[in-house]
mmCIF file of C-alpha atoms in Angstrom:
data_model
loop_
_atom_site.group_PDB
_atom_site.id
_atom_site.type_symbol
_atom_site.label_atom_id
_atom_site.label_comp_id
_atom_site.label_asym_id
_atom_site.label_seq_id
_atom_site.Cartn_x
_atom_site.Cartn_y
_atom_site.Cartn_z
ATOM 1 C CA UNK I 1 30.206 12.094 -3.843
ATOM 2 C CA UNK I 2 29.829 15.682 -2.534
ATOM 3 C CA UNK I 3 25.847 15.410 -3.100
ATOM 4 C CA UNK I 4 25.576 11.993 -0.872
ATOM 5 C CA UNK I 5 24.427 12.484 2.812
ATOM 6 C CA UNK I 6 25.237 9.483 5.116
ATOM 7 C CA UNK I 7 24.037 8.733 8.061
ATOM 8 C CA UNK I 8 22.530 5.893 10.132
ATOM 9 C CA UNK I 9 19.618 3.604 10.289
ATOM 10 C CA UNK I 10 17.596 1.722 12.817
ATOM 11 C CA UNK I 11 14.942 -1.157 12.901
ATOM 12 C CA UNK I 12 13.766 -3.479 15.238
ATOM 13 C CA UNK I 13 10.438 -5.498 15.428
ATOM 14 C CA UNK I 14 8.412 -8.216 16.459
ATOM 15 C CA UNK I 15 6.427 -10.796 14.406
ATOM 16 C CA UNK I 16 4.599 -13.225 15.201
ATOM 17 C CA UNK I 17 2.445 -16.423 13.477
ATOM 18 C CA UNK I 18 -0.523 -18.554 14.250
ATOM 19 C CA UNK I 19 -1.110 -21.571 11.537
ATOM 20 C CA UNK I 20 -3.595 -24.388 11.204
ATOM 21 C CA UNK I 21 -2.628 -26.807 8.989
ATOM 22 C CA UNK I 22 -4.953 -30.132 9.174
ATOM 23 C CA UNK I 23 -8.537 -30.545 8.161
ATOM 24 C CA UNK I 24 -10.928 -28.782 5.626
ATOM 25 C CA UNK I 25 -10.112 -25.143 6.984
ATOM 26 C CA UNK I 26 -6.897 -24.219 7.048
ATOM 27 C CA UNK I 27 -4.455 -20.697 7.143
ATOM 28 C CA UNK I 28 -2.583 -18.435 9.141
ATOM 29 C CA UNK I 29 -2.576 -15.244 10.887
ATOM 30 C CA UNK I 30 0.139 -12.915 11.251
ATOM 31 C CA UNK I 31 1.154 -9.974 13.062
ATOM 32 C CA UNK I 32 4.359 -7.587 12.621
ATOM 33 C CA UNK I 33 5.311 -4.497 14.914
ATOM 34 C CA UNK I 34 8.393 -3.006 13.073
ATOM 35 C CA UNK I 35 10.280 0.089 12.806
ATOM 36 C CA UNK I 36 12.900 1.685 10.481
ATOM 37 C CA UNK I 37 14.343 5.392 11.297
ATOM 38 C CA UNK I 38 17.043 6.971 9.882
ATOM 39 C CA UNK I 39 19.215 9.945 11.222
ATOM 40 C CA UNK I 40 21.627 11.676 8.850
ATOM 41 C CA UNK I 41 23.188 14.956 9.346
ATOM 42 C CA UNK I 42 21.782 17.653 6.848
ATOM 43 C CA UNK I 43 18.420 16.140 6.400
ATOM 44 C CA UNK I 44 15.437 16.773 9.021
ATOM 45 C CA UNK I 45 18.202 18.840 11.174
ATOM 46 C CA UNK I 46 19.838 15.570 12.503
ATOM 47 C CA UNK I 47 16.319 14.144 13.748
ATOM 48 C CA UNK I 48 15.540 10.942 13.242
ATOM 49 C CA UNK I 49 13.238 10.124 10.725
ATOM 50 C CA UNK I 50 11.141 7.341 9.490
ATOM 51 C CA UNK I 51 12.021 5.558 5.845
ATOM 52 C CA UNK I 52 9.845 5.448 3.360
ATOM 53 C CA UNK I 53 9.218 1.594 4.679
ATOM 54 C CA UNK I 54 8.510 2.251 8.023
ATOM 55 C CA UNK I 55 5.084 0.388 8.354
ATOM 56 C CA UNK I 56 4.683 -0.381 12.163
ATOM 57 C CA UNK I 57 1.493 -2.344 11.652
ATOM 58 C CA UNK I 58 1.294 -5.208 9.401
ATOM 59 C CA UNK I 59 -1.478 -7.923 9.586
ATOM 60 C CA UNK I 60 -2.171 -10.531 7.623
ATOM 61 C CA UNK I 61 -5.006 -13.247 7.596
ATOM 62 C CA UNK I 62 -5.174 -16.377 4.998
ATOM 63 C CA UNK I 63 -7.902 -18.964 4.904
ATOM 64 C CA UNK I 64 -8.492 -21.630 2.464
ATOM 65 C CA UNK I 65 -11.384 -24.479 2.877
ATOM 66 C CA UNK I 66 -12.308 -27.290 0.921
ATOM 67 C CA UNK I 67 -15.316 -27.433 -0.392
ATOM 68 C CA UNK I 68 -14.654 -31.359 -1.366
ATOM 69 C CA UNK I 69 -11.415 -32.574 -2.785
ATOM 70 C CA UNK I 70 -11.841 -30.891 -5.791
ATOM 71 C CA UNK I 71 -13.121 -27.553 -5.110
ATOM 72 C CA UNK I 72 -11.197 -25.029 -2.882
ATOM 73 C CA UNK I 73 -11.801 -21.601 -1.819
ATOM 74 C CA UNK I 74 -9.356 -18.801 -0.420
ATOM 75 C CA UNK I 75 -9.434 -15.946 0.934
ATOM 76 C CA UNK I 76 -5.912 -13.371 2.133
ATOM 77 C CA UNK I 77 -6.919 -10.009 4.062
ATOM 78 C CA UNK I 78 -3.834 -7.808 4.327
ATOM 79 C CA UNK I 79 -3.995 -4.523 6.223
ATOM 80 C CA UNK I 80 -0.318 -2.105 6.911
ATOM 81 C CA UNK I 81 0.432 1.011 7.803
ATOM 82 C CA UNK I 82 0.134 3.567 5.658
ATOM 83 C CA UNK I 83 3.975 4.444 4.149
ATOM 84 C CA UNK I 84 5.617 7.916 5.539
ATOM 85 C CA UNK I 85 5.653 10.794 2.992
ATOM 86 C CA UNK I 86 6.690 14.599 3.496
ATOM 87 C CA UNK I 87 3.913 17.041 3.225
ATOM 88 C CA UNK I 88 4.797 20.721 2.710
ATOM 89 C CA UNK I 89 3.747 22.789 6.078
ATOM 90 C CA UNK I 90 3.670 26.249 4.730
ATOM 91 C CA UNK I 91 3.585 28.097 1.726
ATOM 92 C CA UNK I 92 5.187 31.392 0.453
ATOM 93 C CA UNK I 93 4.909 33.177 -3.001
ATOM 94 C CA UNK I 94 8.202 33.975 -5.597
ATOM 95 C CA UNK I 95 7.069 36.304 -8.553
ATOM 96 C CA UNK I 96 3.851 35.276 -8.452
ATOM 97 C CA UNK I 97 4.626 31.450 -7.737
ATOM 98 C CA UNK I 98 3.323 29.704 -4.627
ATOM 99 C CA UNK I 99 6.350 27.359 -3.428
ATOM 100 C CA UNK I 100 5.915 24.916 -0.381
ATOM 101 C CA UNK I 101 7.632 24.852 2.295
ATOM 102 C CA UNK I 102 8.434 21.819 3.655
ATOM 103 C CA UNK I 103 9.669 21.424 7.705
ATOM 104 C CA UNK I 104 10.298 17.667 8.430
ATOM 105 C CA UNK I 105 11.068 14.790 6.840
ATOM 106 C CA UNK I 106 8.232 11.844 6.049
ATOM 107 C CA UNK I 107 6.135 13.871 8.880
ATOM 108 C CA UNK I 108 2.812 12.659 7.563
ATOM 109 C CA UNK I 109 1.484 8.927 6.047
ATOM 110 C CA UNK I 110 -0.755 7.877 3.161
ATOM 111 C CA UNK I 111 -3.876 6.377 4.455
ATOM 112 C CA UNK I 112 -3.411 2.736 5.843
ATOM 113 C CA UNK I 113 -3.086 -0.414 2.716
ATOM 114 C CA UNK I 114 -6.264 -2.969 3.128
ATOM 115 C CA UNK I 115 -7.218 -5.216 0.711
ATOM 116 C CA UNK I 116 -8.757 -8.901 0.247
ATOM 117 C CA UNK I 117 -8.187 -11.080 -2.280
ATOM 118 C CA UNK I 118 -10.433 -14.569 -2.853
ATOM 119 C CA UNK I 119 -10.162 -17.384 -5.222
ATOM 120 C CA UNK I 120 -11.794 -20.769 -6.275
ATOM 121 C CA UNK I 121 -9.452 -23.135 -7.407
ATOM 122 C CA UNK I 122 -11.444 -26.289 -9.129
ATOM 123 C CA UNK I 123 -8.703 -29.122 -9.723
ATOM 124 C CA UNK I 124 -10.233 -30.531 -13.237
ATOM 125 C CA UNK I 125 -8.339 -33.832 -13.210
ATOM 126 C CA UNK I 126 -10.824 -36.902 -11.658
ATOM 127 C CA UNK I 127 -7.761 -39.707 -11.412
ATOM 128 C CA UNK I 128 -4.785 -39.406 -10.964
ATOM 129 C CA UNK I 129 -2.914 -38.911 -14.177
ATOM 130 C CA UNK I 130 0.401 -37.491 -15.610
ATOM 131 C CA UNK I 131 -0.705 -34.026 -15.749
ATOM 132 C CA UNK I 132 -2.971 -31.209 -13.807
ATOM 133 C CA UNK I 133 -5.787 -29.551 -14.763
ATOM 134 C CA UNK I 134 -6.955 -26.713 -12.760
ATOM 135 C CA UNK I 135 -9.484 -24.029 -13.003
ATOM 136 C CA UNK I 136 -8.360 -20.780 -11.069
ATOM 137 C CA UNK I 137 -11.415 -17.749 -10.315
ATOM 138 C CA UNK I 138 -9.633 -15.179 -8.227
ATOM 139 C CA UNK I 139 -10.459 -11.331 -7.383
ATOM 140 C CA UNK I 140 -7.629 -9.276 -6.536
ATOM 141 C CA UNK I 141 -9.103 -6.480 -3.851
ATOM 142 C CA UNK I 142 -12.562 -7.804 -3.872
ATOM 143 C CA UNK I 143 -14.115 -4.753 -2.054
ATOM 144 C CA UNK I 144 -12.450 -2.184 -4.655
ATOM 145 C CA UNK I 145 -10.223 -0.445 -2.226
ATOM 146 C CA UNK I 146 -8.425 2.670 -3.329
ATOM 147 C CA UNK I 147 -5.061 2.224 -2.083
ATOM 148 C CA UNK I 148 -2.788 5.451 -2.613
ATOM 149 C CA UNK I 149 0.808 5.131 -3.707
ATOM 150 C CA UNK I 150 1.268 8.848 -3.802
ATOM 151 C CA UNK I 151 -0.712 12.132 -2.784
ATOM 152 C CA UNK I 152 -0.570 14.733 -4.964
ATOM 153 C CA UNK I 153 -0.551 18.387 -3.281
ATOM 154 C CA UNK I 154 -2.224 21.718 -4.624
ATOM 155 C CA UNK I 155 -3.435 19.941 -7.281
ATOM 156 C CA UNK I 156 -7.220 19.065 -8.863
ATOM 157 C CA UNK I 157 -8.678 16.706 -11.449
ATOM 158 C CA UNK I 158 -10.125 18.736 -14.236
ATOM 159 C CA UNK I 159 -13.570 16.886 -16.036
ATOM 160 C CA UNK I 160 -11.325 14.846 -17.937
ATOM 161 C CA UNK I 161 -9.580 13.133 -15.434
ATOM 162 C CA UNK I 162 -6.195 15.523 -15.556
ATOM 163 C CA UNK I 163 -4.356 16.723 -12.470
ATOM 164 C CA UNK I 164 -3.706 20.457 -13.070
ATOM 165 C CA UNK I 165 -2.155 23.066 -10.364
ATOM 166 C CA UNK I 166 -4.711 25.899 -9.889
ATOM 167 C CA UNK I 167 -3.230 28.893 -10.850
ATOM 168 C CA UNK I 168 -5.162 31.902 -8.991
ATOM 169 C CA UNK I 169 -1.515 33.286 -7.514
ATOM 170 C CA UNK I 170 -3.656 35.774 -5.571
ATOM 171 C CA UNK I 171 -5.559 33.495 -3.309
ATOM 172 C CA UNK I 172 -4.603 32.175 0.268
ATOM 173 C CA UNK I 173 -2.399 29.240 -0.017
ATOM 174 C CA UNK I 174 -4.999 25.980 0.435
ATOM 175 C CA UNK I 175 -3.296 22.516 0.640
ATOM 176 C CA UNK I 176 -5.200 20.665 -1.380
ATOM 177 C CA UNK I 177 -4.801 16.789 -1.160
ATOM 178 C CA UNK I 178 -5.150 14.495 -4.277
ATOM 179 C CA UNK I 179 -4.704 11.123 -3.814
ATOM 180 C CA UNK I 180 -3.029 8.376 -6.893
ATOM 181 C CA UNK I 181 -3.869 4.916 -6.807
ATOM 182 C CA UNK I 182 -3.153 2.171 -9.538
ATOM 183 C CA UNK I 183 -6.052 -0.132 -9.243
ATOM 184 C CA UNK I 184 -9.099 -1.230 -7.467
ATOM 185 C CA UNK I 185 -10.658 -4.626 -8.121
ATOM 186 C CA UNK I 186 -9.179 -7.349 -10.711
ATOM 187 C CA UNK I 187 -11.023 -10.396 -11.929
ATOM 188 C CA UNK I 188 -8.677 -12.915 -13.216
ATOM 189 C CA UNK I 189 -9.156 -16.787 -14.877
ATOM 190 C CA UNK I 190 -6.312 -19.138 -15.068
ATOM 191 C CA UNK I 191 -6.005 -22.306 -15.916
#
């Protein structure tokens, strides 16, 4: 209990929604303004500070249009904020060991989220029947966006694809970037 900081939180927002529902094309489009701050005493020295899900922006677009009654093809383009992270500011060096120094809390953001995803769906069944049949072609981040989850700092991939800390203690302190990402593009078949 003596190691838990409490504190308080605040969000507030706006969202709003256009949708078409009738006829071969069809979707939505949505827009979100939101915040969510926090100010505890003992972290950020009392400031507030955004949480790690403090995305203002957040758009998202979904079309879908049939081809004919059978075939249908979809498309959802998502773009948000990048999340808040802390990023050290300075640096100073203990027995040979560079050690960050970090001023604020979540006082920088990963690089804004934007992906878009398609699919075919081909409904296989020609009368109606007991049972569906359907064909599902879909690529998750078509366009192969790297979208970090994490930055790495004072680090560099080696040949093989390693993240390793340099270890010249002797030079001037360089903040080095290096950005982790799970996955680009992913085919996928379903039926």
């Amino acid at each position: 209990e003596a190691q838990l900081l409490f504190g308080d939180g605040l969000a507030y927002g706006i969202e709003s929604m256009l949708s078409k529902k009738h006829g071969n094309l069809s979707g939505w489009l949505s827009y979100t303004y939101s915040r969510s701050l926090f100010t505890i005493s003992g972290i950020n020295n009392g400031n507030p500070y955004p949480s790690y899900g403090d995305r203002p922006h957040d758009i998202s677009l979904f079309l879908s249009y049939k081809i004919n009654p059978r075939l249908e093809l979809s498309g959802n383009f998502i773009y948000m904020t990048g999340s808040p992270f802390t990023s050290p500011t300075a640096f100073y060096y203990h027995e040979n060991i560079q050690v960050p120094i970090y001023f604020k809390r979540n006082n920088d953001r990963l690089p804004d989220y934007h992906r878009l995803d398609m699919a075919l769906n081909w409904n296989l069944r020609k009368k109606e029947g007991k049972f569906k049949h359907e064909l599902i072609l879909s690529v998750y981040n078509l366009y192969g966006r790297k979208n970090p989850v994490a930055i790495h700092f004072n680090k560099v991939e080696t040949s093989s694809g390693q993240l390793v800390t340099p270890y010249n203690f002797y030079s001037t302190p360089e903040l080095i970037p290096t950005q982790f990402y799970i996955y680009q593009m992913i085919p996928s078949i379903s039926y």
